[in-house]
Amino acid sequence: QVQLVESGGGLVQAGGSLRLSCAASGRTFSSYTMGWFRQAPGKEREFVSAIRWGGDSTYYADSVKGRFTISRDNAKNTVYLQMNSLKPEDTAVYSCAASRRLHITTRSSSEYDYWGQGTQVTVSS
């Protein structure tokens, strides 16, 4: 089974930045689409960003586009989410996910097969 280990969450003031990391196990990391999702208490999990296996295609939710950047380093089996200009509305548990399916929209949590444990991001005013 693929294991995903997340890090980089924390407390930051509005306007600040954080970089989340997700380290994946296995030799086939480069074959997976990787995504980031987030969930705030009492709210549904929502799509944040995703990146295809080759790194040539990226996807962003409208709420984070222009502020967040997703990238991956296949040599390190790691995907990153650089978060700039953070807002209180970004406060949530952020989880990374992996999908090896060929035909996916990248935006639905049901399309992903493996999930990390989640890391808390808290943005204060």
Short mmCIF file of N, CA and C in Angstrom, two decimals:
data_model
loop_
_atom_site.label_atom_id
_atom_site.label_comp_id
_atom_site.label_asym_id
_atom_site.label_seq_id
_atom_site.Cartn_x
_atom_site.Cartn_y
_atom_site.Cartn_z
N GLN A 1 0.83 -1.18 0.00
CA GLN A 1 0.00 0.00 0.00
C GLN A 1 0.87 1.25 0.00
N VAL A 2 0.37 2.29 -0.63
CA VAL A 2 1.06 3.56 -0.67
C VAL A 2 0.81 4.29 0.64
N GLN A 3 1.86 4.86 1.19
CA GLN A 3 1.75 5.65 2.40
C GLN A 3 2.15 7.09 2.12
N LEU A 4 1.37 8.02 2.64
CA LEU A 4 1.61 9.44 2.47
C LEU A 4 1.80 10.08 3.83
N VAL A 5 2.88 10.82 3.99
CA VAL A 5 3.20 11.47 5.24
C VAL A 5 3.32 12.96 5.01
N GLU A 6 2.50 13.73 5.72
CA GLU A 6 2.41 15.16 5.52
C GLU A 6 3.14 15.92 6.62
N SER A 7 3.58 17.12 6.28
CA SER A 7 4.23 17.99 7.25
C SER A 7 4.13 19.43 6.76
N GLY A 8 4.44 20.36 7.64
CA GLY A 8 4.51 21.76 7.27
C GLY A 8 3.38 22.63 7.76
N GLY A 9 2.36 22.04 8.36
CA GLY A 9 1.26 22.84 8.87
C GLY A 9 1.67 23.63 10.10
N GLY A 10 0.82 24.55 10.49
CA GLY A 10 1.10 25.36 11.66
C GLY A 10 0.21 26.57 11.75
N LEU A 11 0.60 27.48 12.62
CA LEU A 11 -0.14 28.72 12.86
C LEU A 11 0.58 29.87 12.18
N VAL A 12 -0.16 30.66 11.43
CA VAL A 12 0.41 31.78 10.71
C VAL A 12 -0.59 32.93 10.70
N GLN A 13 -0.09 34.15 10.68
CA GLN A 13 -0.96 35.31 10.60
C GLN A 13 -1.44 35.53 9.17
N ALA A 14 -2.57 36.19 9.05
CA ALA A 14 -3.10 36.50 7.74
C ALA A 14 -2.06 37.25 6.91
N GLY A 15 -1.95 36.85 5.65
CA GLY A 15 -0.96 37.42 4.77
C GLY A 15 0.35 36.67 4.74
N GLY A 16 0.52 35.74 5.66
CA GLY A 16 1.75 34.97 5.73
C GLY A 16 1.76 33.79 4.78
N SER A 17 2.81 32.98 4.91
CA SER A 17 3.01 31.86 4.00
C SER A 17 3.37 30.59 4.75
N LEU A 18 3.02 29.47 4.16
CA LEU A 18 3.40 28.15 4.63
C LEU A 18 3.66 27.27 3.43
N ARG A 19 4.52 26.28 3.60
CA ARG A 19 4.73 25.27 2.57
C ARG A 19 4.46 23.90 3.15
N LEU A 20 3.47 23.22 2.60
CA LEU A 20 3.14 21.87 3.01
C LEU A 20 3.91 20.87 2.16
N SER A 21 4.30 19.77 2.78
CA SER A 21 4.99 18.70 2.08
C SER A 21 4.26 17.40 2.29
N CYS A 22 4.31 16.54 1.30
CA CYS A 22 3.72 15.21 1.38
C CYS A 22 4.70 14.23 0.77
N ALA A 23 5.27 13.38 1.60
CA ALA A 23 6.22 12.38 1.16
C ALA A 23 5.50 11.05 0.95
N ALA A 24 5.71 10.46 -0.22
CA ALA A 24 5.03 9.22 -0.58
C ALA A 24 6.01 8.07 -0.65
N SER A 25 5.54 6.90 -0.25
CA SER A 25 6.33 5.69 -0.35
C SER A 25 6.11 5.03 -1.71
N GLY A 26 6.96 4.07 -2.03
CA GLY A 26 6.79 3.32 -3.26
C GLY A 26 7.66 3.82 -4.39
N ARG A 27 7.89 2.92 -5.35
CA ARG A 27 8.72 3.25 -6.50
C ARG A 27 7.95 3.83 -7.67
N THR A 28 6.62 3.88 -7.55
CA THR A 28 5.78 4.33 -8.65
C THR A 28 5.16 5.70 -8.39
N PHE A 29 5.77 6.49 -7.53
CA PHE A 29 5.24 7.79 -7.21
C PHE A 29 5.03 8.65 -8.44
N SER A 30 5.95 8.59 -9.38
CA SER A 30 5.87 9.43 -10.56
C SER A 30 4.68 9.10 -11.45
N SER A 31 4.04 7.97 -11.24
CA SER A 31 2.89 7.57 -12.05
C SER A 31 1.57 8.07 -11.48
N TYR A 32 1.59 8.72 -10.34
CA TYR A 32 0.38 9.13 -9.65
C TYR A 32 0.07 10.60 -9.87
N THR A 33 -1.22 10.88 -10.03
CA THR A 33 -1.70 12.24 -9.86
C THR A 33 -1.80 12.52 -8.36
N MET A 34 -1.29 13.65 -7.94
CA MET A 34 -1.30 14.02 -6.53
C MET A 34 -2.20 15.23 -6.32
N GLY A 35 -2.98 15.17 -5.26
CA GLY A 35 -3.90 16.25 -4.96
C GLY A 35 -3.83 16.69 -3.52
N TRP A 36 -4.27 17.91 -3.29
CA TRP A 36 -4.43 18.46 -1.95
C TRP A 36 -5.90 18.80 -1.73
N PHE A 37 -6.42 18.40 -0.58
CA PHE A 37 -7.77 18.73 -0.15
C PHE A 37 -7.73 19.34 1.23
N ARG A 38 -8.80 20.01 1.61
CA ARG A 38 -8.85 20.58 2.95
C ARG A 38 -10.27 20.46 3.51
N GLN A 39 -10.35 20.43 4.83
CA GLN A 39 -11.64 20.31 5.49
C GLN A 39 -11.62 21.09 6.79
N ALA A 40 -12.56 22.01 6.93
CA ALA A 40 -12.73 22.77 8.15
C ALA A 40 -13.81 22.12 9.00
N PRO A 41 -13.78 22.33 10.32
CA PRO A 41 -14.79 21.72 11.20
C PRO A 41 -16.21 22.07 10.76
N GLY A 42 -17.05 21.05 10.65
CA GLY A 42 -18.43 21.25 10.27
C GLY A 42 -18.66 21.50 8.80
N LYS A 43 -17.62 21.43 7.99
CA LYS A 43 -17.75 21.67 6.57
C LYS A 43 -17.29 20.46 5.77
N GLU A 44 -17.70 20.44 4.51
CA GLU A 44 -17.31 19.35 3.63
C GLU A 44 -15.86 19.49 3.20
N ARG A 45 -15.26 18.36 2.88
CA ARG A 45 -13.93 18.38 2.31
C ARG A 45 -13.99 19.02 0.93
N GLU A 46 -13.03 19.87 0.63
CA GLU A 46 -13.02 20.54 -0.65
C GLU A 46 -11.67 20.41 -1.35
N PHE A 47 -11.73 20.42 -2.65
CA PHE A 47 -10.54 20.34 -3.47
C PHE A 47 -9.75 21.63 -3.38
N VAL A 48 -8.44 21.50 -3.34
CA VAL A 48 -7.55 22.65 -3.29
C VAL A 48 -6.70 22.74 -4.55
N SER A 49 -5.96 21.66 -4.84
CA SER A 49 -5.04 21.68 -5.97
C SER A 49 -4.64 20.27 -6.34
N ALA A 50 -4.16 20.09 -7.56
CA ALA A 50 -3.68 18.78 -8.02
C ALA A 50 -2.63 18.97 -9.09
N ILE A 51 -1.82 17.92 -9.28
CA ILE A 51 -0.76 17.95 -10.28
C ILE A 51 -0.64 16.58 -10.91
N ARG A 52 -0.51 16.54 -12.23
CA ARG A 52 -0.37 15.29 -12.96
C ARG A 52 1.01 14.69 -12.76
N TRP A 53 1.15 13.44 -13.17
CA TRP A 53 2.39 12.70 -12.92
C TRP A 53 3.61 13.37 -13.50
N GLY A 54 3.47 13.99 -14.68
CA GLY A 54 4.60 14.62 -15.32
C GLY A 54 4.87 16.04 -14.85
N GLY A 55 3.98 16.58 -14.04
CA GLY A 55 4.15 17.93 -13.54
C GLY A 55 3.80 19.01 -14.55
N ASP A 56 3.34 18.61 -15.73
CA ASP A 56 3.05 19.57 -16.78
C ASP A 56 1.65 20.17 -16.67
N SER A 57 0.77 19.54 -15.90
CA SER A 57 -0.60 20.02 -15.74
C SER A 57 -0.91 20.20 -14.27
N THR A 58 -1.38 21.38 -13.92
CA THR A 58 -1.77 21.67 -12.55
C THR A 58 -3.18 22.22 -12.52
N TYR A 59 -3.82 22.07 -11.37
CA TYR A 59 -5.22 22.46 -11.21
C TYR A 59 -5.38 23.14 -9.85
N TYR A 60 -6.24 24.15 -9.81
CA TYR A 60 -6.46 24.90 -8.59
C TYR A 60 -7.93 25.23 -8.41
N ALA A 61 -8.37 25.19 -7.17
CA ALA A 61 -9.68 25.73 -6.85
C ALA A 61 -9.66 27.24 -7.03
N ASP A 62 -10.80 27.79 -7.41
CA ASP A 62 -10.86 29.23 -7.62
C ASP A 62 -10.49 30.01 -6.37
N SER A 63 -10.78 29.46 -5.21
CA SER A 63 -10.53 30.15 -3.96
C SER A 63 -9.05 30.31 -3.64
N VAL A 64 -8.19 29.52 -4.27
CA VAL A 64 -6.76 29.58 -3.96
C VAL A 64 -5.91 29.96 -5.17
N LYS A 65 -6.50 30.01 -6.33
CA LYS A 65 -5.74 30.30 -7.54
C LYS A 65 -5.08 31.67 -7.44
N GLY A 66 -3.81 31.71 -7.78
CA GLY A 66 -3.04 32.93 -7.67
C GLY A 66 -2.33 33.08 -6.35
N ARG A 67 -2.71 32.29 -5.35
CA ARG A 67 -2.08 32.36 -4.04
C ARG A 67 -1.30 31.09 -3.70
N PHE A 68 -1.80 29.94 -4.15
CA PHE A 68 -1.17 28.66 -3.86
C PHE A 68 -0.49 28.12 -5.11
N THR A 69 0.59 27.38 -4.92
CA THR A 69 1.32 26.75 -6.01
C THR A 69 1.64 25.32 -5.64
N ILE A 70 1.25 24.39 -6.50
CA ILE A 70 1.56 22.98 -6.28
C ILE A 70 2.75 22.59 -7.14
N SER A 71 3.61 21.73 -6.61
CA SER A 71 4.75 21.24 -7.36
C SER A 71 5.11 19.85 -6.84
N ARG A 72 5.95 19.16 -7.58
CA ARG A 72 6.38 17.84 -7.14
C ARG A 72 7.82 17.59 -7.52
N ASP A 73 8.47 16.79 -6.70
CA ASP A 73 9.84 16.37 -6.94
C ASP A 73 9.81 14.85 -6.93
N ASN A 74 9.75 14.27 -8.11
CA ASN A 74 9.61 12.82 -8.20
C ASN A 74 10.84 12.08 -7.67
N ALA A 75 12.00 12.71 -7.78
CA ALA A 75 13.21 12.09 -7.25
C ALA A 75 13.13 11.94 -5.74
N LYS A 76 12.42 12.83 -5.08
CA LYS A 76 12.25 12.77 -3.64
C LYS A 76 10.91 12.19 -3.23
N ASN A 77 10.10 11.79 -4.20
CA ASN A 77 8.77 11.24 -3.93
C ASN A 77 7.95 12.19 -3.06
N THR A 78 8.00 13.46 -3.38
CA THR A 78 7.38 14.47 -2.54
C THR A 78 6.60 15.47 -3.39
N VAL A 79 5.43 15.85 -2.89
CA VAL A 79 4.63 16.90 -3.50
C VAL A 79 4.53 18.04 -2.50
N TYR A 80 4.51 19.26 -3.00
CA TYR A 80 4.50 20.45 -2.16
C TYR A 80 3.29 21.32 -2.47
N LEU A 81 2.87 22.07 -1.48
CA LEU A 81 1.86 23.10 -1.67
C LEU A 81 2.37 24.37 -1.02
N GLN A 82 2.82 25.30 -1.84
CA GLN A 82 3.25 26.59 -1.35
C GLN A 82 2.04 27.50 -1.21
N MET A 83 1.79 27.99 -0.02
CA MET A 83 0.62 28.79 0.27
C MET A 83 1.06 30.19 0.67
N ASN A 84 0.70 31.16 -0.14
CA ASN A 84 1.02 32.56 0.10
C ASN A 84 -0.25 33.36 0.32
N SER A 85 -0.09 34.54 0.89
CA SER A 85 -1.22 35.44 1.12
C SER A 85 -2.36 34.72 1.82
N LEU A 86 -2.05 34.01 2.86
CA LEU A 86 -3.04 33.19 3.55
C LEU A 86 -4.12 34.05 4.21
N LYS A 87 -5.33 33.51 4.19
CA LYS A 87 -6.50 34.17 4.75
C LYS A 87 -7.08 33.30 5.86
N PRO A 88 -7.82 33.90 6.80
CA PRO A 88 -8.48 33.08 7.82
C PRO A 88 -9.37 31.99 7.25
N GLU A 89 -9.96 32.21 6.09
CA GLU A 89 -10.80 31.22 5.44
C GLU A 89 -10.02 30.00 4.98
N ASP A 90 -8.69 30.09 4.95
CA ASP A 90 -7.86 28.95 4.59
C ASP A 90 -7.66 27.99 5.75
N THR A 91 -8.10 28.35 6.93
CA THR A 91 -7.93 27.50 8.11
C THR A 91 -8.67 26.18 7.90
N ALA A 92 -7.94 25.08 8.02
CA ALA A 92 -8.51 23.75 7.80
C ALA A 92 -7.44 22.70 8.03
N VAL A 93 -7.87 21.45 8.03
CA VAL A 93 -6.94 20.33 7.98
C VAL A 93 -6.68 20.03 6.51
N TYR A 94 -5.42 20.07 6.13
CA TYR A 94 -5.03 19.83 4.75
C TYR A 94 -4.51 18.41 4.60
N SER A 95 -5.02 17.70 3.60
CA SER A 95 -4.63 16.32 3.35
C SER A 95 -4.14 16.18 1.92
N CYS A 96 -3.10 15.38 1.74
CA CYS A 96 -2.67 15.04 0.39
C CYS A 96 -3.25 13.69 0.01
N ALA A 97 -3.38 13.47 -1.28
CA ALA A 97 -3.98 12.25 -1.79
C ALA A 97 -3.32 11.86 -3.09
N ALA A 98 -3.39 10.56 -3.41
CA ALA A 98 -2.76 10.02 -4.61
C ALA A 98 -3.76 9.21 -5.41
N SER A 99 -3.70 9.35 -6.73
CA SER A 99 -4.55 8.59 -7.63
C SER A 99 -3.73 8.09 -8.81
N ARG A 100 -3.89 6.81 -9.14
CA ARG A 100 -3.24 6.25 -10.31
C ARG A 100 -4.23 6.03 -11.45
N ARG A 101 -5.43 6.45 -11.27
CA ARG A 101 -6.43 6.32 -12.32
C ARG A 101 -6.11 7.26 -13.48
N LEU A 102 -6.39 6.79 -14.68
CA LEU A 102 -6.05 7.56 -15.87
C LEU A 102 -7.06 8.64 -16.19
N HIS A 103 -8.33 8.33 -16.01
CA HIS A 103 -9.39 9.26 -16.38
C HIS A 103 -10.03 9.82 -15.11
N ILE A 104 -9.54 10.95 -14.67
CA ILE A 104 -10.08 11.61 -13.50
C ILE A 104 -10.17 13.11 -13.77
N THR A 105 -11.06 13.76 -13.05
CA THR A 105 -11.16 15.22 -13.15
C THR A 105 -10.12 15.91 -12.28
N THR A 106 -9.60 15.19 -11.33
CA THR A 106 -8.64 15.61 -10.30
C THR A 106 -9.30 16.37 -9.15
N ARG A 107 -10.56 16.71 -9.26
CA ARG A 107 -11.22 17.58 -8.30
C ARG A 107 -12.14 16.87 -7.32
N SER A 108 -12.36 15.59 -7.49
CA SER A 108 -13.25 14.83 -6.62
C SER A 108 -12.45 13.92 -5.70
N SER A 109 -12.75 13.97 -4.42
CA SER A 109 -12.04 13.14 -3.45
C SER A 109 -12.23 11.65 -3.72
N SER A 110 -13.36 11.28 -4.34
CA SER A 110 -13.63 9.88 -4.63
C SER A 110 -12.70 9.30 -5.68
N GLU A 111 -11.97 10.13 -6.38
CA GLU A 111 -11.04 9.68 -7.41
C GLU A 111 -9.68 9.30 -6.84
N TYR A 112 -9.46 9.55 -5.59
CA TYR A 112 -8.16 9.30 -4.97
C TYR A 112 -8.22 8.08 -4.07
N ASP A 113 -7.16 7.29 -4.11
CA ASP A 113 -7.14 6.01 -3.43
C ASP A 113 -6.34 6.01 -2.13
N TYR A 114 -5.40 6.91 -2.00
CA TYR A 114 -4.53 6.96 -0.83
C TYR A 114 -4.51 8.36 -0.26
N TRP A 115 -4.51 8.43 1.07
CA TRP A 115 -4.60 9.70 1.77
C TRP A 115 -3.59 9.79 2.90
N GLY A 116 -3.08 10.99 3.11
CA GLY A 116 -2.25 11.23 4.26
C GLY A 116 -3.09 11.47 5.50
N GLN A 117 -2.42 11.66 6.61
CA GLN A 117 -3.12 11.82 7.89
C GLN A 117 -3.69 13.21 8.09
N GLY A 118 -3.24 14.16 7.32
CA GLY A 118 -3.70 15.53 7.43
C GLY A 118 -2.81 16.36 8.34
N THR A 119 -2.70 17.63 8.01
CA THR A 119 -1.92 18.56 8.82
C THR A 119 -2.73 19.84 9.01
N GLN A 120 -2.73 20.36 10.23
CA GLN A 120 -3.56 21.51 10.57
C GLN A 120 -2.90 22.80 10.11
N VAL A 121 -3.67 23.63 9.43
CA VAL A 121 -3.25 24.97 9.06
C VAL A 121 -4.23 25.95 9.70
N THR A 122 -3.71 26.86 10.50
CA THR A 122 -4.53 27.85 11.17
C THR A 122 -4.01 29.24 10.81
N VAL A 123 -4.90 30.07 10.29
CA VAL A 123 -4.55 31.43 9.88
C VAL A 123 -5.32 32.40 10.77
N SER A 124 -4.60 33.22 11.49
CA SER A 124 -5.20 34.17 12.41
C SER A 124 -5.17 35.58 11.82
N SER A 125 -6.09 36.42 12.30
CA SER A 125 -6.16 37.80 11.84
C SER A 125 -5.22 38.68 12.65
#
